CSV table of C-alpha atoms and ligand atoms in Angstrom, one decimal:
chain,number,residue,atom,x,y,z
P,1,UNK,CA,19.9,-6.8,12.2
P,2,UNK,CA,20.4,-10.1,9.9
P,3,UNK,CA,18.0,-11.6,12.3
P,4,UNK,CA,15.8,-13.4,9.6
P,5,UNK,CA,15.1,-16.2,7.8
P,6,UNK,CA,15.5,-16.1,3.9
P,7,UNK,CA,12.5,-17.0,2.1
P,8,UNK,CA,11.9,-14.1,0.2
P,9,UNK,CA,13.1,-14.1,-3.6
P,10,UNK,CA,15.0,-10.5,-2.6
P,11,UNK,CA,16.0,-8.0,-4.1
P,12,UNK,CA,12.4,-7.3,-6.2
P,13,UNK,CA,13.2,-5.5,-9.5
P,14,UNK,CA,13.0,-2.0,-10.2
P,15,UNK,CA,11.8,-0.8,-13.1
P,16,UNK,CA,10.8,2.3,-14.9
P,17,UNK,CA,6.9,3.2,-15.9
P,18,UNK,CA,7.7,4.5,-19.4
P,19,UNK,CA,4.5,4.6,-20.2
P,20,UNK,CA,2.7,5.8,-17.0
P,21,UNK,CA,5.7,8.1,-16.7
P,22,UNK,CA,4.9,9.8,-19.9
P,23,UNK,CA,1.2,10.3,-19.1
P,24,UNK,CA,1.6,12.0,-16.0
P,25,UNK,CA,4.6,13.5,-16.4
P,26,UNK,CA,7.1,12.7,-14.0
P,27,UNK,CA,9.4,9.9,-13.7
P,28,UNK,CA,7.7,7.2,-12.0
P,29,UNK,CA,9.6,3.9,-11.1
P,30,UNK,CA,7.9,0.9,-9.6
P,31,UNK,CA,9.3,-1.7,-6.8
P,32,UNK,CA,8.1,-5.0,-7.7
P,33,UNK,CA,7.7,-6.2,-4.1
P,34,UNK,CA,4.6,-7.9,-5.9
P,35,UNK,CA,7.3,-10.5,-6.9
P,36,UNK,CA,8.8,-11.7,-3.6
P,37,UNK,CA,7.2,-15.0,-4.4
P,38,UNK,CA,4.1,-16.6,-5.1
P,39,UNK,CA,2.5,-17.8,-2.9
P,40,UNK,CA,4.7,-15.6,-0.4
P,41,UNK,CA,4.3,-12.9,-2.7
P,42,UNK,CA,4.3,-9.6,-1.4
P,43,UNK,CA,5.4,-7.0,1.3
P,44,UNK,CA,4.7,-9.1,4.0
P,45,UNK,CA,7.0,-12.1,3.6
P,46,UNK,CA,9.7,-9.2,4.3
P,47,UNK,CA,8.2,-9.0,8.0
P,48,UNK,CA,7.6,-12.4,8.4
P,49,UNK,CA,11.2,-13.5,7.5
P,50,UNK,CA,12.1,-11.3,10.7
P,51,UNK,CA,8.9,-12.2,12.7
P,52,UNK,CA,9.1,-15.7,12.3
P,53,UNK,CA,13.0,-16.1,12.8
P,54,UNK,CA,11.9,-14.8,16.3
P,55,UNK,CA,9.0,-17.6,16.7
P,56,UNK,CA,11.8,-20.2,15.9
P,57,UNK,CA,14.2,-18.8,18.0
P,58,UNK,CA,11.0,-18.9,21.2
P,59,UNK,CA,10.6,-23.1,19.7
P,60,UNK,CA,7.2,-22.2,18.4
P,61,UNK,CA,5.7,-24.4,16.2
P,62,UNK,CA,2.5,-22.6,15.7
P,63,UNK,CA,1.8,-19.5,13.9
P,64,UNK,CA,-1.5,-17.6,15.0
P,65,UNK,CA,-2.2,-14.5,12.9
P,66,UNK,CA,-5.6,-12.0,12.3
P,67,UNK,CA,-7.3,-10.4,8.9
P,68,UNK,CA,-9.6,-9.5,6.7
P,69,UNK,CA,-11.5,-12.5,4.9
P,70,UNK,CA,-9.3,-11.9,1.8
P,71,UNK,CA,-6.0,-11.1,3.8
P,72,UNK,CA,-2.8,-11.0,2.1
P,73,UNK,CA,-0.6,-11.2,5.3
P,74,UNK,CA,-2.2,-14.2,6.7
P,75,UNK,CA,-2.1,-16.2,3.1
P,76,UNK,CA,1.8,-15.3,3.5
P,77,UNK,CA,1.9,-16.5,6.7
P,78,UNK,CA,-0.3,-20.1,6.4
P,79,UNK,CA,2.5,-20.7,3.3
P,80,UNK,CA,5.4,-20.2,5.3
P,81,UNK,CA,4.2,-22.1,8.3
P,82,UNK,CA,3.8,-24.7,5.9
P,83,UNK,CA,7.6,-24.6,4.4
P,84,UNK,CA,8.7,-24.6,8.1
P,85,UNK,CA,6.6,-27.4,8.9
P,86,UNK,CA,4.4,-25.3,11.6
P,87,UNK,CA,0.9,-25.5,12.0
P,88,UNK,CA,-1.1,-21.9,11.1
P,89,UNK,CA,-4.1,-20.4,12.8
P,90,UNK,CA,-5.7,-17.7,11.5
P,91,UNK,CA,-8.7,-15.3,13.0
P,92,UNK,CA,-10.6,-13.9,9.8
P,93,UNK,CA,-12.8,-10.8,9.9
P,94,UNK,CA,-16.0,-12.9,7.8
P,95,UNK,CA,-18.1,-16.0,8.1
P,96,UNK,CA,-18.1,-19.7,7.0
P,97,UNK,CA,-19.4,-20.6,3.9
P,98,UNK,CA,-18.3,-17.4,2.7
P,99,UNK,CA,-17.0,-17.9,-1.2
P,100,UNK,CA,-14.3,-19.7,-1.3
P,101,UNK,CA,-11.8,-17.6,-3.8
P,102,UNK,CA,-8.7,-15.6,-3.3
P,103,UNK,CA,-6.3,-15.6,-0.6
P,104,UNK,CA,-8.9,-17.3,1.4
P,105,UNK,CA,-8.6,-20.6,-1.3
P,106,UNK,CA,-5.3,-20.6,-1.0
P,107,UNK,CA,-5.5,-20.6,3.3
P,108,UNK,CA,-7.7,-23.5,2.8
P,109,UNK,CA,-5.2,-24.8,-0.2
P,110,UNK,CA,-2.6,-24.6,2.8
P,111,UNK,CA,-4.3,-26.6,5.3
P,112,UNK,CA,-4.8,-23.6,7.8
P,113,UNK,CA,-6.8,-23.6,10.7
P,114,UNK,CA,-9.5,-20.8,10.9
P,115,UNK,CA,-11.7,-19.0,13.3
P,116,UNK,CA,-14.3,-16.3,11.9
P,117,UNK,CA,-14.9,-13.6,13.8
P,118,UNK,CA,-17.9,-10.7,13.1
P,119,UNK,CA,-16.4,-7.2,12.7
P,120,UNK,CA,-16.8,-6.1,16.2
P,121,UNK,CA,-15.1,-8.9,17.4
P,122,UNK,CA,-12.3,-8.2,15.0
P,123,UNK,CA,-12.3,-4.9,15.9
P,124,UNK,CA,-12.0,-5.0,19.7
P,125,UNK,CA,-11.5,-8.4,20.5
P,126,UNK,CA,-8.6,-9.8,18.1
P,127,UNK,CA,-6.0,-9.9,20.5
P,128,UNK,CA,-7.7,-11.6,23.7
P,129,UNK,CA,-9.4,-14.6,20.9
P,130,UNK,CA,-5.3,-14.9,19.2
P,131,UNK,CA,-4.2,-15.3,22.9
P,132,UNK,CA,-7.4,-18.1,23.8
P,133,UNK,CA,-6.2,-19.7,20.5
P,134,UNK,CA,-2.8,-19.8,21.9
P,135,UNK,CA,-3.8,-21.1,25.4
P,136,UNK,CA,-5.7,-24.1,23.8
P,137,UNK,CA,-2.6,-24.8,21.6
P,138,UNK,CA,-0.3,-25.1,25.0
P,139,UNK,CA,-3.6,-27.3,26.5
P,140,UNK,CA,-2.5,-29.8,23.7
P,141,UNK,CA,1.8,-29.3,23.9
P,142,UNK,CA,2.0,-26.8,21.3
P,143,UNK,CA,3.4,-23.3,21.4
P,144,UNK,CA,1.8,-20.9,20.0
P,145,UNK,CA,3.6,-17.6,18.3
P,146,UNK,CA,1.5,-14.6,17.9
P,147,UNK,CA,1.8,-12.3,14.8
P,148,UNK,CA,-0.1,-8.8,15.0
P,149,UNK,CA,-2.5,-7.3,12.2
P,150,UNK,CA,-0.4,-6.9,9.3
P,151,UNK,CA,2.8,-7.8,11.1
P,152,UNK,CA,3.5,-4.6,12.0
P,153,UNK,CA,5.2,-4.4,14.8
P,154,UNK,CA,8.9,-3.7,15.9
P,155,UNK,CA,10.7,-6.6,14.5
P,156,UNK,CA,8.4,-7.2,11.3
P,157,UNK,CA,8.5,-3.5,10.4
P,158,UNK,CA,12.5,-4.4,10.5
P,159,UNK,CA,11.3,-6.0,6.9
P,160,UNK,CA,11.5,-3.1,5.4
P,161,UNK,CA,14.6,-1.2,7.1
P,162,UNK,CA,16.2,-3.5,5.5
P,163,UNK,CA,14.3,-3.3,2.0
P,164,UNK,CA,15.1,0.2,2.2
P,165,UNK,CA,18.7,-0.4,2.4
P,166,UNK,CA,18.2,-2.8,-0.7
P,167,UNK,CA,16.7,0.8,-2.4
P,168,UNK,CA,19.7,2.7,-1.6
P,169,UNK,CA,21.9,-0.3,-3.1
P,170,UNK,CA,20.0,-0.4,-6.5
P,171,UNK,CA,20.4,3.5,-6.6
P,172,UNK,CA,24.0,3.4,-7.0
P,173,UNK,CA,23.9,0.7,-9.6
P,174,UNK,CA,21.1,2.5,-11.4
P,175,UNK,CA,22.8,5.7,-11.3
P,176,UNK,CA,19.9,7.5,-9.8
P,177,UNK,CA,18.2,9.2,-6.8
P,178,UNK,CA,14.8,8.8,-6.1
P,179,UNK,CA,13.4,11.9,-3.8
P,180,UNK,CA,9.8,10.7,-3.3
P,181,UNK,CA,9.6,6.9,-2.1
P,182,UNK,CA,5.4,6.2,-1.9
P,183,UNK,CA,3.7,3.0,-0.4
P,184,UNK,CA,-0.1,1.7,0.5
P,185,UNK,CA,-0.5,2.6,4.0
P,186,UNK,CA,-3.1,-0.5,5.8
P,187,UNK,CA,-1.4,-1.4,9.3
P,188,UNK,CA,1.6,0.8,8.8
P,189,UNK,CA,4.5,-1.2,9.4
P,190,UNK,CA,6.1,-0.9,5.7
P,191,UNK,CA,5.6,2.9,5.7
P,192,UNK,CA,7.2,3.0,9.4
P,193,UNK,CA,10.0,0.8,8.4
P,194,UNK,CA,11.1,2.7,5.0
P,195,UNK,CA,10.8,5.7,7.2
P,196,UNK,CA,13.1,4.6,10.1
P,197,UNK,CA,15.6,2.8,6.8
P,198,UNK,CA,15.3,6.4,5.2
P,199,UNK,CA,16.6,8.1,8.3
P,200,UNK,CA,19.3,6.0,9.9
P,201,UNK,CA,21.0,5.5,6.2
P,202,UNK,CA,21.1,9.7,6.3
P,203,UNK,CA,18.9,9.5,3.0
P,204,UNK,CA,16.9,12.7,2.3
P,205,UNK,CA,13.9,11.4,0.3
P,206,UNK,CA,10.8,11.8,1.5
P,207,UNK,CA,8.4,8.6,2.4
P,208,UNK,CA,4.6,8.9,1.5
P,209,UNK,CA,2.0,6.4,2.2
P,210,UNK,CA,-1.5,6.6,0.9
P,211,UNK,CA,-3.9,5.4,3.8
P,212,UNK,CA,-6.3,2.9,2.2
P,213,UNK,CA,-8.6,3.0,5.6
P,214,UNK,CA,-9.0,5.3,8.2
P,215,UNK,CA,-7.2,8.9,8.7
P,216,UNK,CA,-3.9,10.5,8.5
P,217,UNK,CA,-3.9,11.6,11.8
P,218,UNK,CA,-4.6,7.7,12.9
P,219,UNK,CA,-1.6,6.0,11.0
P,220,UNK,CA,0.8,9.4,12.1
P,221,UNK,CA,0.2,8.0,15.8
P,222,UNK,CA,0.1,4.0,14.5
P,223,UNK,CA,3.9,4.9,13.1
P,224,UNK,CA,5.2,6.9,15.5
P,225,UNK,CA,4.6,3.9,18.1
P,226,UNK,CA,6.0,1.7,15.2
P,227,UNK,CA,9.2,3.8,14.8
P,228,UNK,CA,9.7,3.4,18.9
P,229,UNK,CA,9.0,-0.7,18.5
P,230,UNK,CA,11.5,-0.7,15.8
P,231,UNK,CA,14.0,1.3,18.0
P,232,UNK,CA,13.9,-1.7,20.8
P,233,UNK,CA,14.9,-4.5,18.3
P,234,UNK,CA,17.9,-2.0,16.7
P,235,UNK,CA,18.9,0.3,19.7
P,236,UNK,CA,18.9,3.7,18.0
P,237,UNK,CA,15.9,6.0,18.3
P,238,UNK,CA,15.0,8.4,15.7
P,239,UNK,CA,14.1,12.2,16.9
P,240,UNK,CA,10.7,12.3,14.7
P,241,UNK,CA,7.7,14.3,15.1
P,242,UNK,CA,4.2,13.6,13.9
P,243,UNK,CA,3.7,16.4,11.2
P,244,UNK,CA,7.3,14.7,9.7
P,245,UNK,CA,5.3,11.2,8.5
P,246,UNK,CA,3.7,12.0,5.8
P,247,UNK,CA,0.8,10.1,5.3
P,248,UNK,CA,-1.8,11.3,2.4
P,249,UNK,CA,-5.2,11.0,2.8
P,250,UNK,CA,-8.5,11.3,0.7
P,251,UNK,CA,-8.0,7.5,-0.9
P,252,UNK,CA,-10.1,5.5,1.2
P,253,UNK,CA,-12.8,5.5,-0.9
P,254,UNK,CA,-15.7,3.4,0.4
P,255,UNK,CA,-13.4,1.6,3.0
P,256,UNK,CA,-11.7,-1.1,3.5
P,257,UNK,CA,-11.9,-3.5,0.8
P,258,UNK,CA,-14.5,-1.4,-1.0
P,259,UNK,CA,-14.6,-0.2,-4.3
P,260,UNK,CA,-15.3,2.5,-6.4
P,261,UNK,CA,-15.7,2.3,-10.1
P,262,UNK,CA,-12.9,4.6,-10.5
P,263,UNK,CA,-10.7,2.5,-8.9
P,264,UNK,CA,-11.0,-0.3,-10.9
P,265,UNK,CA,-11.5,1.7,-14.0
P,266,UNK,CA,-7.8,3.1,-13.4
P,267,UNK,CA,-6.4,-0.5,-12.6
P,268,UNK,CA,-7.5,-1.2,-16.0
P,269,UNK,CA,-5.8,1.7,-17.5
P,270,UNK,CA,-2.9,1.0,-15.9
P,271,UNK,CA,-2.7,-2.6,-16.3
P,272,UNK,CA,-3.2,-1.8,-20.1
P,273,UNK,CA,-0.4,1.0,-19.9
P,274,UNK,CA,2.2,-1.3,-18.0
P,275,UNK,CA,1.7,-5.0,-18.4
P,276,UNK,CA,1.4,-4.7,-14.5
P,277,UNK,CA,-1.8,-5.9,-12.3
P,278,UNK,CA,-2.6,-3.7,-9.3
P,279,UNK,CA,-5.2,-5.1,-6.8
P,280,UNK,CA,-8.3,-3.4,-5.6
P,281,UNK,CA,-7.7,-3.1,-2.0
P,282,UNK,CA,-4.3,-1.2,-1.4
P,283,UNK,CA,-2.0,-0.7,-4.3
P,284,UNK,CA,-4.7,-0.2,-6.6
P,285,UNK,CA,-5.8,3.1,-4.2
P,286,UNK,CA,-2.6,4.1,-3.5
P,287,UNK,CA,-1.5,4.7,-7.5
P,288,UNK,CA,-4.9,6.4,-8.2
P,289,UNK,CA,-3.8,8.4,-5.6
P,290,UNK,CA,-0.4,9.4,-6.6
P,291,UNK,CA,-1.8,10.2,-10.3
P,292,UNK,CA,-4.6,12.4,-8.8
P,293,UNK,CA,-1.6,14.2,-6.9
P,294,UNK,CA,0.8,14.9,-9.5
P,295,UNK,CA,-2.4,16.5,-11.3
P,296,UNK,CA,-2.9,18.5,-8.6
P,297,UNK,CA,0.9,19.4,-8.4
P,298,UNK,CA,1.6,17.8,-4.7
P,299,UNK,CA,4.6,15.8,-6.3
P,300,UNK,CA,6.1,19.3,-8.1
P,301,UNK,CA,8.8,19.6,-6.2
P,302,UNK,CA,9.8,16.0,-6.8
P,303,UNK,CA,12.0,14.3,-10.0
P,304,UNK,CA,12.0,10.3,-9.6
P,305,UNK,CA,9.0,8.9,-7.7
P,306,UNK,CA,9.9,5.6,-6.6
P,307,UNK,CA,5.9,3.0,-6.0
P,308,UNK,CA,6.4,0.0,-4.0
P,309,UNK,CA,4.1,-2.4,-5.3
P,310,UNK,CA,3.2,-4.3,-2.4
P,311,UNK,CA,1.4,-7.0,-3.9
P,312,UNK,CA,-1.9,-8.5,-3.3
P,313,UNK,CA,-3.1,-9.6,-6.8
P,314,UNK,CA,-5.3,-12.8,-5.0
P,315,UNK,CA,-7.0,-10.1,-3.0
P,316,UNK,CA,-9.6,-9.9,-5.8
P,317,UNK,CA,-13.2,-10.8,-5.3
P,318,UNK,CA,-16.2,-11.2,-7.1
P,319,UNK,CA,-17.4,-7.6,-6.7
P,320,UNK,CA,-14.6,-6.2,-7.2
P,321,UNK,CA,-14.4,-7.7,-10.8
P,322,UNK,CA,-18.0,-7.1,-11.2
P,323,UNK,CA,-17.5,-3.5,-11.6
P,324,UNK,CA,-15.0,-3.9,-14.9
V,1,PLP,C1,-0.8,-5.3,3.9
V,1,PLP,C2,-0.6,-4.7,2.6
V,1,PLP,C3,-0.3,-3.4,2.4
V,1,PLP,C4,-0.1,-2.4,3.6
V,1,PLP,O1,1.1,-2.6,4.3
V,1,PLP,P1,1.1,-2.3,5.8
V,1,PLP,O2,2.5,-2.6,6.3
V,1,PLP,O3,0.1,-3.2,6.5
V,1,PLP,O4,0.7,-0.9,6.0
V,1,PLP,C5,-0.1,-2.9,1.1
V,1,PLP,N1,-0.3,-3.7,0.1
V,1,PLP,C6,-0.7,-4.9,0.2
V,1,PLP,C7,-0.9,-5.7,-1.1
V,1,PLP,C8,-0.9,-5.5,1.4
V,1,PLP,O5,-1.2,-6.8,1.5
């Protein structure tokens, strides 16, 4: 299970929201998984310390990855390729000449190679253009490692197995129990790997994600398939059906990447609440979400909420700030 590399400034803090806590009424604790690094920084350096252990261990010495314009995983992924001395490649959903700011700086910052793709091709086609990029890397003696949307597959959703086991640790020193552990939900591997953590340490709290695209009934299917990847790399399955993941839905907003002035009106609250910056695309959503639903009374049954703040802070663009 140690199968990783360790680049990851682990175990993230956590700390409670006294503040936020107060105003909504519940205990409320937050994961800084924001803090895993800098230019690492965020929930997926935990999958790639697994995923890329794996492309070292095939003698890759390319990393070839897919996102969003602004994506977090494959700014994570261009710096570590860099620390290992590996050359990156990364297929963006957008279009050169797009403004340079962000994550996407930073790719550039790290010397990454890039292919735009349009949104269909994204959509249908990511796969087949990382495997052409791969076979025109072997055409010149390199070998190529692919890394799915978001990591999430069975070994990088082993990430956050293991962060969950790093949960249950800082419990006991704490002294406390959370019962309601709640993450972003954008490709699913962190939610299906504090799920499968949650159940094979015999914890009973339950895991909610917040879907910041598409439906619940999408990312139910999208974990259970996760939960059987994970299950090849460790050798125990989980009996799990799809009403048990719990995903909420009704955050999406506009989409993907879109936002509402809402949403960034909240960030703001909250920023000036906690000292803590949430960014627009996933966490952001995700703690709007979980105040709208202890309003409601969703989280009644439930004493210590435990956020994981997933990171994402250089996701922020132009429009997004526009709308403070
Ligand atoms: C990718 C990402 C998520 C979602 O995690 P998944 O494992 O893809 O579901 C949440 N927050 C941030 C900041 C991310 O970059």
């Amino acid at each position: 299970m140690e199968d990783r590399i360790k680049i990851a400034n682990l175990p993230t803090r956590i700390i409670r929201l006294d503040r936020f806590s107060k105003e909504v009424g519940k205990n409320v604790y937050i994961k800084r998984d924001d803090e895993t690094g800098i230019e690492i920084s965020g929930n997926k350096i935990r999958k790639l310390e697994f995923s890329v252990k794996e492309a070292l261990e095939n003698n890759c010495d390319y990393l070839i990855t897919c996102g969003g314009i602004q994506s977090n995983h494959a700014r994570a992924t261009a710096a570590v390729a860099a620390k290992l001395g590996l050359g990156s490649y990364l297929v963006l959903r957008g279009h050169e000449g797009e403004e340079l700011e962000g994550n996407l700086f930073l790719d550039k910052l790290l010397g990454v190679k890039i292919r735009f793709v349009t949104k269909d091709e994204y959509r249908y086609k990511r796969l087949e253009i990382m495997k052409e990029i791969k076979k025109s890397l072997e055409e010149k003696g390199h070998k190529g490692y692919i890394i799915p949307e978001g990591a999430s597959n069975g070994v990088g959703s082993l990430g956050y197995v293991k962060a969950m086991k790093e949960i249950l640790d800082q419990e006991k020193n704490m002294g406390i129990k959370f019962d309601a552990i709640v993450v972003t939900v954008g490709s699913g591997g962190t939610y299906a790997g504090l799920y499968y953590g949650n159940r094979i340490n015999g914890n009973l709290a339950t895991i909610y994600g917040f879907n910041i695209c598409d439906t619940r009934e999408h990312f139910q299917e999208v974990v259970l398939n996760l939960l059987d990847e994970i299950s090849i790399y460790t050798g125990k399955k989980i009996d799990v059906t799809k009403d048990e993941i719990d995903i909420i839905d009704g955050y999406p907003g506009l989409g993907y990447a879109l936002s509402r002035p809402e949403e960034i009106e909240f960030i703001h609250h909250f920023a000036q609440l906690e000292g803590i910056i949430l960014d627009p695309v996933y966490t952001g959503k995700a703690m709007y979400g979980l105040a709208e639903e202890i309003k409601k009374g969703s989280f009644d049954k439930h004493e210590n909420i435990l956020f994981i703040h997933t990171g994402g802070v250089f996701g922020w663009n132009r429009e997004q700030r526009g709308l403070l």
